[in-house]
Amino acid sequence: MKLLLVVACALVDVDNRILIAQRPEGKSLAGLWEFPGGKVDPGESPEDALIRELKEELGVETRTACLAPLTFASHAYPEFHLLMPLYVCRRWSGIPESREGQALKWVRAKALRDYPMPPADEPLIAPLIELL
Ligand code: C5P
């Protein structure tokens, strides 16, 4: 089975709220809420991929030193096995805005369960609640 590496990030603001994004129509898992991020390209480090995706999707800039690994998801989808490290980022520049038509929401860790997420993302909630 193919192994797919996708990096994800919990952007955490000064009030300890986390940014989630809703996958837009036309994408797989449309309508579900996820932590921003995306696929690691060949030859790219996970951190560089995340920095690139945060810029593309949200228009924010951050640095490797501001990305703290928290946990990871390992989930078997029918077509591939997803390995997804989750980083926590509290320092970035710019105000996150929707650059790809995705809805955005700042939510408290304990409220994350109110937003339907892809099955791979759900196990990431508990470590965030514990952290925050
Ligand atoms: O975002 P993208 O479509 O490139 O991600 C590839 C696949 O990884 C998705 O189709 C989805 O199955 C999975 N994924 C996920 N949770 C995320 C991001 C991606 O399960 N937060």
JSON list of C-alpha atoms and ligand atoms in Angstrom, two decimals:
[
{"chain": "A", "resi": 1, "resn": "MET", "atom": "CA", "xyz": [0.00, 0.00, 0.00]},
{"chain": "A", "resi": 2, "resn": "LYS", "atom": "CA", "xyz": [1.16, 3.50, -0.81]},
{"chain": "A", "resi": 3, "resn": "LEU", "atom": "CA", "xyz": [2.33, 5.62, 2.11]},
{"chain": "A", "resi": 4, "resn": "LEU", "atom": "CA", "xyz": [1.25, 9.27, 1.87]},
{"chain": "A", "resi": 5, "resn": "LEU", "atom": "CA", "xyz": [3.01, 11.91, 3.94]},
{"chain": "A", "resi": 6, "resn": "VAL", "atom": "CA", "xyz": [0.83, 14.93, 4.75]},
{"chain": "A", "resi": 7, "resn": "VAL", "atom": "CA", "xyz": [1.89, 17.57, 7.30]},
{"chain": "A", "resi": 8, "resn": "ALA", "atom": "CA", "xyz": [-0.62, 19.45, 9.42]},
{"chain": "A", "resi": 9, "resn": "CYS", "atom": "CA", "xyz": [-0.46, 22.40, 11.77]},
{"chain": "A", "resi": 10, "resn": "ALA", "atom": "CA", "xyz": [-2.42, 23.68, 14.73]},
{"chain": "A", "resi": 11, "resn": "LEU", "atom": "CA", "xyz": [-2.01, 27.44, 14.56]},
{"chain": "A", "resi": 12, "resn": "VAL", "atom": "CA", "xyz": [-2.67, 28.56, 18.15]},
{"chain": "A", "resi": 13, "resn": "ASP", "atom": "CA", "xyz": [-3.50, 32.20, 18.94]},
{"chain": "A", "resi": 14, "resn": "VAL", "atom": "CA", "xyz": [-2.91, 34.16, 22.15]},
{"chain": "A", "resi": 15, "resn": "ASP", "atom": "CA", "xyz": [-6.29, 32.98, 23.50]},
{"chain": "A", "resi": 16, "resn": "ASN", "atom": "CA", "xyz": [-5.30, 29.34, 22.92]},
{"chain": "A", "resi": 17, "resn": "ARG", "atom": "CA", "xyz": [-7.75, 28.97, 20.08]},
{"chain": "A", "resi": 18, "resn": "ILE", "atom": "CA", "xyz": [-6.87, 26.75, 17.13]},
{"chain": "A", "resi": 19, "resn": "LEU", "atom": "CA", "xyz": [-7.44, 27.50, 13.46]},
{"chain": "A", "resi": 20, "resn": "ILE", "atom": "CA", "xyz": [-9.34, 24.90, 11.46]},
{"chain": "A", "resi": 21, "resn": "ALA", "atom": "CA", "xyz": [-10.26, 25.00, 7.80]},
{"chain": "A", "resi": 22, "resn": "GLN", "atom": "CA", "xyz": [-13.17, 23.43, 5.97]},
{"chain": "A", "resi": 23, "resn": "ARG", "atom": "CA", "xyz": [-12.26, 21.39, 2.90]},
{"chain": "A", "resi": 24, "resn": "PRO", "atom": "CA", "xyz": [-13.98, 23.08, -0.06]},
{"chain": "A", "resi": 25, "resn": "GLU", "atom": "CA", "xyz": [-16.34, 21.48, -2.57]},
{"chain": "A", "resi": 26, "resn": "GLY", "atom": "CA", "xyz": [-14.55, 19.53, -5.26]},
{"chain": "A", "resi": 27, "resn": "LYS", "atom": "CA", "xyz": [-11.85, 18.20, -2.93]},
{"chain": "A", "resi": 28, "resn": "SER", "atom": "CA", "xyz": [-11.96, 14.78, -1.34]},
{"chain": "A", "resi": 29, "resn": "LEU", "atom": "CA", "xyz": [-13.62, 14.83, 2.09]},
{"chain": "A", "resi": 30, "resn": "ALA", "atom": "CA", "xyz": [-15.34, 18.13, 1.15]},
{"chain": "A", "resi": 31, "resn": "GLY", "atom": "CA", "xyz": [-17.13, 19.85, 4.02]},
{"chain": "A", "resi": 32, "resn": "LEU", "atom": "CA", "xyz": [-14.98, 18.27, 6.72]},
{"chain": "A", "resi": 33, "resn": "TRP", "atom": "CA", "xyz": [-12.85, 20.46, 8.99]},
{"chain": "A", "resi": 34, "resn": "GLU", "atom": "CA", "xyz": [-9.10, 19.91, 9.17]},
{"chain": "A", "resi": 35, "resn": "PHE", "atom": "CA", "xyz": [-5.88, 21.33, 10.44]},
{"chain": "A", "resi": 36, "resn": "PRO", "atom": "CA", "xyz": [-4.19, 23.34, 7.67]},
{"chain": "A", "resi": 37, "resn": "GLY", "atom": "CA", "xyz": [-1.38, 21.63, 5.80]},
{"chain": "A", "resi": 38, "resn": "GLY", "atom": "CA", "xyz": [-0.85, 19.36, 2.86]},
{"chain": "A", "resi": 39, "resn": "LYS", "atom": "CA", "xyz": [1.32, 16.87, 1.03]},
{"chain": "A", "resi": 40, "resn": "VAL", "atom": "CA", "xyz": [5.09, 16.86, 1.33]},
{"chain": "A", "resi": 41, "resn": "ASP", "atom": "CA", "xyz": [6.57, 17.16, -2.17]},
{"chain": "A", "resi": 42, "resn": "PRO", "atom": "CA", "xyz": [9.51, 14.97, -3.24]},
{"chain": "A", "resi": 43, "resn": "GLY", "atom": "CA", "xyz": [12.78, 16.42, -1.93]},
{"chain": "A", "resi": 44, "resn": "GLU", "atom": "CA", "xyz": [10.99, 18.70, 0.53]},
{"chain": "A", "resi": 45, "resn": "SER", "atom": "CA", "xyz": [11.34, 18.56, 4.31]},
{"chain": "A", "resi": 46, "resn": "PRO", "atom": "CA", "xyz": [8.11, 18.28, 6.33]},
{"chain": "A", "resi": 47, "resn": "GLU", "atom": "CA", "xyz": [8.75, 21.69, 7.86]},
{"chain": "A", "resi": 48, "resn": "ASP", "atom": "CA", "xyz": [9.39, 23.33, 4.48]},
{"chain": "A", "resi": 49, "resn": "ALA", "atom": "CA", "xyz": [6.20, 21.73, 3.14]},
{"chain": "A", "resi": 50, "resn": "LEU", "atom": "CA", "xyz": [4.20, 23.11, 6.05]},
{"chain": "A", "resi": 51, "resn": "ILE", "atom": "CA", "xyz": [5.70, 26.59, 5.70]},
{"chain": "A", "resi": 52, "resn": "ARG", "atom": "CA", "xyz": [4.82, 26.50, 1.98]},
{"chain": "A", "resi": 53, "resn": "GLU", "atom": "CA", "xyz": [1.25, 25.26, 2.59]},
{"chain": "A", "resi": 54, "resn": "LEU", "atom": "CA", "xyz": [0.56, 27.85, 5.31]},
{"chain": "A", "resi": 55, "resn": "LYS", "atom": "CA", "xyz": [1.64, 30.57, 2.89]},
{"chain": "A", "resi": 56, "resn": "GLU", "atom": "CA", "xyz": [-0.42, 29.17, -0.01]},
{"chain": "A", "resi": 57, "resn": "GLU", "atom": "CA", "xyz": [-3.58, 28.39, 1.94]},
{"chain": "A", "resi": 58, "resn": "LEU", "atom": "CA", "xyz": [-3.61, 31.15, 4.55]},
{"chain": "A", "resi": 59, "resn": "GLY", "atom": "CA", "xyz": [-1.09, 33.78, 3.53]},
{"chain": "A", "resi": 60, "resn": "VAL", "atom": "CA", "xyz": [0.85, 33.48, 6.78]},
{"chain": "A", "resi": 61, "resn": "GLU", "atom": "CA", "xyz": [4.60, 33.14, 7.13]},
{"chain": "A", "resi": 62, "resn": "THR", "atom": "CA", "xyz": [6.41, 31.16, 9.76]},
{"chain": "A", "resi": 63, "resn": "ARG", "atom": "CA", "xyz": [9.75, 29.43, 10.30]},
{"chain": "A", "resi": 64, "resn": "THR", "atom": "CA", "xyz": [10.99, 25.96, 11.18]},
{"chain": "A", "resi": 65, "resn": "ALA", "atom": "CA", "xyz": [11.96, 27.18, 14.67]},
{"chain": "A", "resi": 66, "resn": "CYS", "atom": "CA", "xyz": [8.30, 28.09, 15.28]},
{"chain": "A", "resi": 67, "resn": "LEU", "atom": "CA", "xyz": [6.99, 24.61, 14.42]},
{"chain": "A", "resi": 68, "resn": "ALA", "atom": "CA", "xyz": [6.82, 22.30, 17.44]},
{"chain": "A", "resi": 69, "resn": "PRO", "atom": "CA", "xyz": [6.01, 18.64, 16.73]},
{"chain": "A", "resi": 70, "resn": "LEU", "atom": "CA", "xyz": [3.10, 17.47, 18.92]},
{"chain": "A", "resi": 71, "resn": "THR", "atom": "CA", "xyz": [1.88, 14.11, 17.68]},
{"chain": "A", "resi": 72, "resn": "PHE", "atom": "CA", "xyz": [1.09, 12.25, 14.48]},
{"chain": "A", "resi": 73, "resn": "ALA", "atom": "CA", "xyz": [-1.77, 10.44, 12.83]},
{"chain": "A", "resi": 74, "resn": "SER", "atom": "CA", "xyz": [-1.39, 7.05, 11.16]},
{"chain": "A", "resi": 75, "resn": "HIS", "atom": "CA", "xyz": [-4.55, 6.12, 9.31]},
{"chain": "A", "resi": 76, "resn": "ALA", "atom": "CA", "xyz": [-5.40, 3.48, 6.72]},
{"chain": "A", "resi": 77, "resn": "TYR", "atom": "CA", "xyz": [-7.57, 4.95, 3.99]},
{"chain": "A", "resi": 78, "resn": "PRO", "atom": "CA", "xyz": [-8.75, 2.46, 1.34]},
{"chain": "A", "resi": 79, "resn": "GLU", "atom": "CA", "xyz": [-6.35, 3.80, -1.32]},
{"chain": "A", "resi": 80, "resn": "PHE", "atom": "CA", "xyz": [-3.31, 4.75, 0.79]},
{"chain": "A", "resi": 81, "resn": "HIS", "atom": "CA", "xyz": [-1.95, 4.83, 4.30]},
{"chain": "A", "resi": 82, "resn": "LEU", "atom": "CA", "xyz": [-1.74, 8.38, 5.62]},
{"chain": "A", "resi": 83, "resn": "LEU", "atom": "CA", "xyz": [1.09, 9.41, 7.92]},
{"chain": "A", "resi": 84, "resn": "MET", "atom": "CA", "xyz": [0.43, 12.91, 9.21]},
{"chain": "A", "resi": 85, "resn": "PRO", "atom": "CA", "xyz": [2.69, 14.72, 11.69]},
{"chain": "A", "resi": 86, "resn": "LEU", "atom": "CA", "xyz": [0.95, 17.52, 13.58]},
{"chain": "A", "resi": 87, "resn": "TYR", "atom": "CA", "xyz": [2.93, 20.60, 14.52]},
{"chain": "A", "resi": 88, "resn": "VAL", "atom": "CA", "xyz": [1.89, 23.39, 16.86]},
{"chain": "A", "resi": 89, "resn": "CYS", "atom": "CA", "xyz": [2.71, 26.93, 15.76]},
{"chain": "A", "resi": 90, "resn": "ARG", "atom": "CA", "xyz": [2.21, 29.99, 17.95]},
{"chain": "A", "resi": 91, "resn": "ARG", "atom": "CA", "xyz": [4.35, 32.48, 16.07]},
{"chain": "A", "resi": 92, "resn": "TRP", "atom": "CA", "xyz": [3.70, 33.61, 12.52]},
{"chain": "A", "resi": 93, "resn": "SER", "atom": "CA", "xyz": [3.36, 36.84, 10.61]},
{"chain": "A", "resi": 94, "resn": "GLY", "atom": "CA", "xyz": [0.26, 37.95, 8.74]},
{"chain": "A", "resi": 95, "resn": "ILE", "atom": "CA", "xyz": [-3.40, 37.42, 9.50]},
{"chain": "A", "resi": 96, "resn": "PRO", "atom": "CA", "xyz": [-4.71, 34.04, 8.31]},
{"chain": "A", "resi": 97, "resn": "GLU", "atom": "CA", "xyz": [-7.13, 34.50, 5.44]},
{"chain": "A", "resi": 98, "resn": "SER", "atom": "CA", "xyz": [-8.86, 32.06, 3.12]},
{"chain": "A", "resi": 99, "resn": "ARG", "atom": "CA", "xyz": [-6.80, 31.86, -0.08]},
{"chain": "A", "resi": 100, "resn": "GLU", "atom": "CA", "xyz": [-8.34, 28.68, -1.47]},
{"chain": "A", "resi": 101, "resn": "GLY", "atom": "CA", "xyz": [-12.05, 29.20, -0.84]},
{"chain": "A", "resi": 102, "resn": "GLN", "atom": "CA", "xyz": [-11.97, 27.31, 2.45]},
{"chain": "A", "resi": 103, "resn": "ALA", "atom": "CA", "xyz": [-13.99, 28.48, 5.44]},
{"chain": "A", "resi": 104, "resn": "LEU", "atom": "CA", "xyz": [-11.84, 29.21, 8.50]},
{"chain": "A", "resi": 105, "resn": "LYS", "atom": "CA", "xyz": [-12.69, 29.07, 12.17]},
{"chain": "A", "resi": 106, "resn": "TRP", "atom": "CA", "xyz": [-10.85, 29.69, 15.44]},
{"chain": "A", "resi": 107, "resn": "VAL", "atom": "CA", "xyz": [-12.01, 27.18, 18.04]},
{"chain": "A", "resi": 108, "resn": "ARG", "atom": "CA", "xyz": [-11.06, 26.07, 21.53]},
{"chain": "A", "resi": 109, "resn": "ALA", "atom": "CA", "xyz": [-9.45, 22.64, 21.77]},
{"chain": "A", "resi": 110, "resn": "LYS", "atom": "CA", "xyz": [-12.45, 21.25, 23.65]},
{"chain": "A", "resi": 111, "resn": "ALA", "atom": "CA", "xyz": [-14.81, 22.46, 20.89]},
{"chain": "A", "resi": 112, "resn": "LEU", "atom": "CA", "xyz": [-12.91, 20.67, 18.13]},
{"chain": "A", "resi": 113, "resn": "ARG", "atom": "CA", "xyz": [-15.17, 17.64, 18.47]},
{"chain": "A", "resi": 114, "resn": "ASP", "atom": "CA", "xyz": [-18.14, 19.78, 17.36]},
{"chain": "A", "resi": 115, "resn": "TYR", "atom": "CA", "xyz": [-16.62, 19.98, 13.86]},
{"chain": "A", "resi": 116, "resn": "PRO", "atom": "CA", "xyz": [-16.73, 16.87, 11.69]},
{"chain": "A", "resi": 117, "resn": "MET", "atom": "CA", "xyz": [-13.18, 15.96, 10.68]},
{"chain": "A", "resi": 118, "resn": "PRO", "atom": "CA", "xyz": [-11.55, 13.39, 8.40]},
{"chain": "A", "resi": 119, "resn": "PRO", "atom": "CA", "xyz": [-11.06, 10.14, 10.36]},
{"chain": "A", "resi": 120, "resn": "ALA", "atom": "CA", "xyz": [-7.29, 10.64, 10.31]},
{"chain": "A", "resi": 121, "resn": "ASP", "atom": "CA", "xyz": [-7.58, 13.99, 12.09]},
{"chain": "A", "resi": 122, "resn": "GLU", "atom": "CA", "xyz": [-9.82, 12.95, 14.97]},
{"chain": "A", "resi": 123, "resn": "PRO", "atom": "CA", "xyz": [-7.08, 11.27, 17.09]},
{"chain": "A", "resi": 124, "resn": "LEU", "atom": "CA", "xyz": [-5.13, 14.54, 16.96]},
{"chain": "A", "resi": 125, "resn": "ILE", "atom": "CA", "xyz": [-7.75, 16.30, 19.10]},
{"chain": "A", "resi": 126, "resn": "ALA", "atom": "CA", "xyz": [-6.95, 14.62, 22.44]},
{"chain": "A", "resi": 127, "resn": "PRO", "atom": "CA", "xyz": [-3.26, 15.67, 22.49]},
{"chain": "A", "resi": 128, "resn": "LEU", "atom": "CA", "xyz": [-4.34, 19.24, 21.67]},
{"chain": "A", "resi": 129, "resn": "ILE", "atom": "CA", "xyz": [-6.85, 19.28, 24.53]},
{"chain": "A", "resi": 130, "resn": "GLU", "atom": "CA", "xyz": [-4.14, 18.01, 26.85]},
{"chain": "A", "resi": 131, "resn": "LEU", "atom": "CA", "xyz": [-1.65, 20.64, 25.65]},
{"chain": "A", "resi": 132, "resn": "LEU", "atom": "CA", "xyz": [-4.02, 23.59, 25.76]},
{"chain": "B", "resi": 1, "resn": "C5P", "atom": "O1", "xyz": [-5.23, 17.94, 1.27]},
{"chain": "B", "resi": 1, "resn": "C5P", "atom": "P1", "xyz": [-4.98, 16.85, 0.28]},
{"chain": "B", "resi": 1, "resn": "C5P", "atom": "O2", "xyz": [-6.21, 16.49, -0.50]},
{"chain": "B", "resi": 1, "resn": "C5P", "atom": "O3", "xyz": [-3.79, 17.09, -0.59]},
{"chain": "B", "resi": 1, "resn": "C5P", "atom": "O4", "xyz": [-4.61, 15.56, 1.17]},
{"chain": "B", "resi": 1, "resn": "C5P", "atom": "C1", "xyz": [-4.46, 14.29, 0.60]},
{"chain": "B", "resi": 1, "resn": "C5P", "atom": "C2", "xyz": [-5.30, 13.28, 1.36]},
{"chain": "B", "resi": 1, "resn": "C5P", "atom": "O5", "xyz": [-4.87, 13.18, 2.72]},
{"chain": "B", "resi": 1, "resn": "C5P", "atom": "C3", "xyz": [-6.77, 13.65, 1.45]},
{"chain": "B", "resi": 1, "resn": "C5P", "atom": "O6", "xyz": [-7.48, 13.15, 0.35]},
{"chain": "B", "resi": 1, "resn": "C5P", "atom": "C4", "xyz": [-7.22, 13.00, 2.73]},
{"chain": "B", "resi": 1, "resn": "C5P", "atom": "O7", "xyz": [-7.59, 11.67, 2.50]},
{"chain": "B", "resi": 1, "resn": "C5P", "atom": "C5", "xyz": [-5.98, 13.01, 3.59]},
{"chain": "B", "resi": 1, "resn": "C5P", "atom": "N1", "xyz": [-5.99, 14.09, 4.59]},
{"chain": "B", "resi": 1, "resn": "C5P", "atom": "C6", "xyz": [-6.58, 13.88, 5.83]},
{"chain": "B", "resi": 1, "resn": "C5P", "atom": "N2", "xyz": [-6.57, 14.89, 6.78]},
{"chain": "B", "resi": 1, "resn": "C5P", "atom": "C7", "xyz": [-6.00, 16.08, 6.47]},
{"chain": "B", "resi": 1, "resn": "C5P", "atom": "C8", "xyz": [-5.42, 16.31, 5.22]},
{"chain": "B", "resi": 1, "resn": "C5P", "atom": "C9", "xyz": [-5.43, 15.30, 4.30]},
{"chain": "B", "resi": 1, "resn": "C5P", "atom": "O8", "xyz": [-7.09, 12.81, 6.11]},
{"chain": "B", "resi": 1, "resn": "C5P", "atom": "N3", "xyz": [-5.99, 17.04, 7.41]}
]
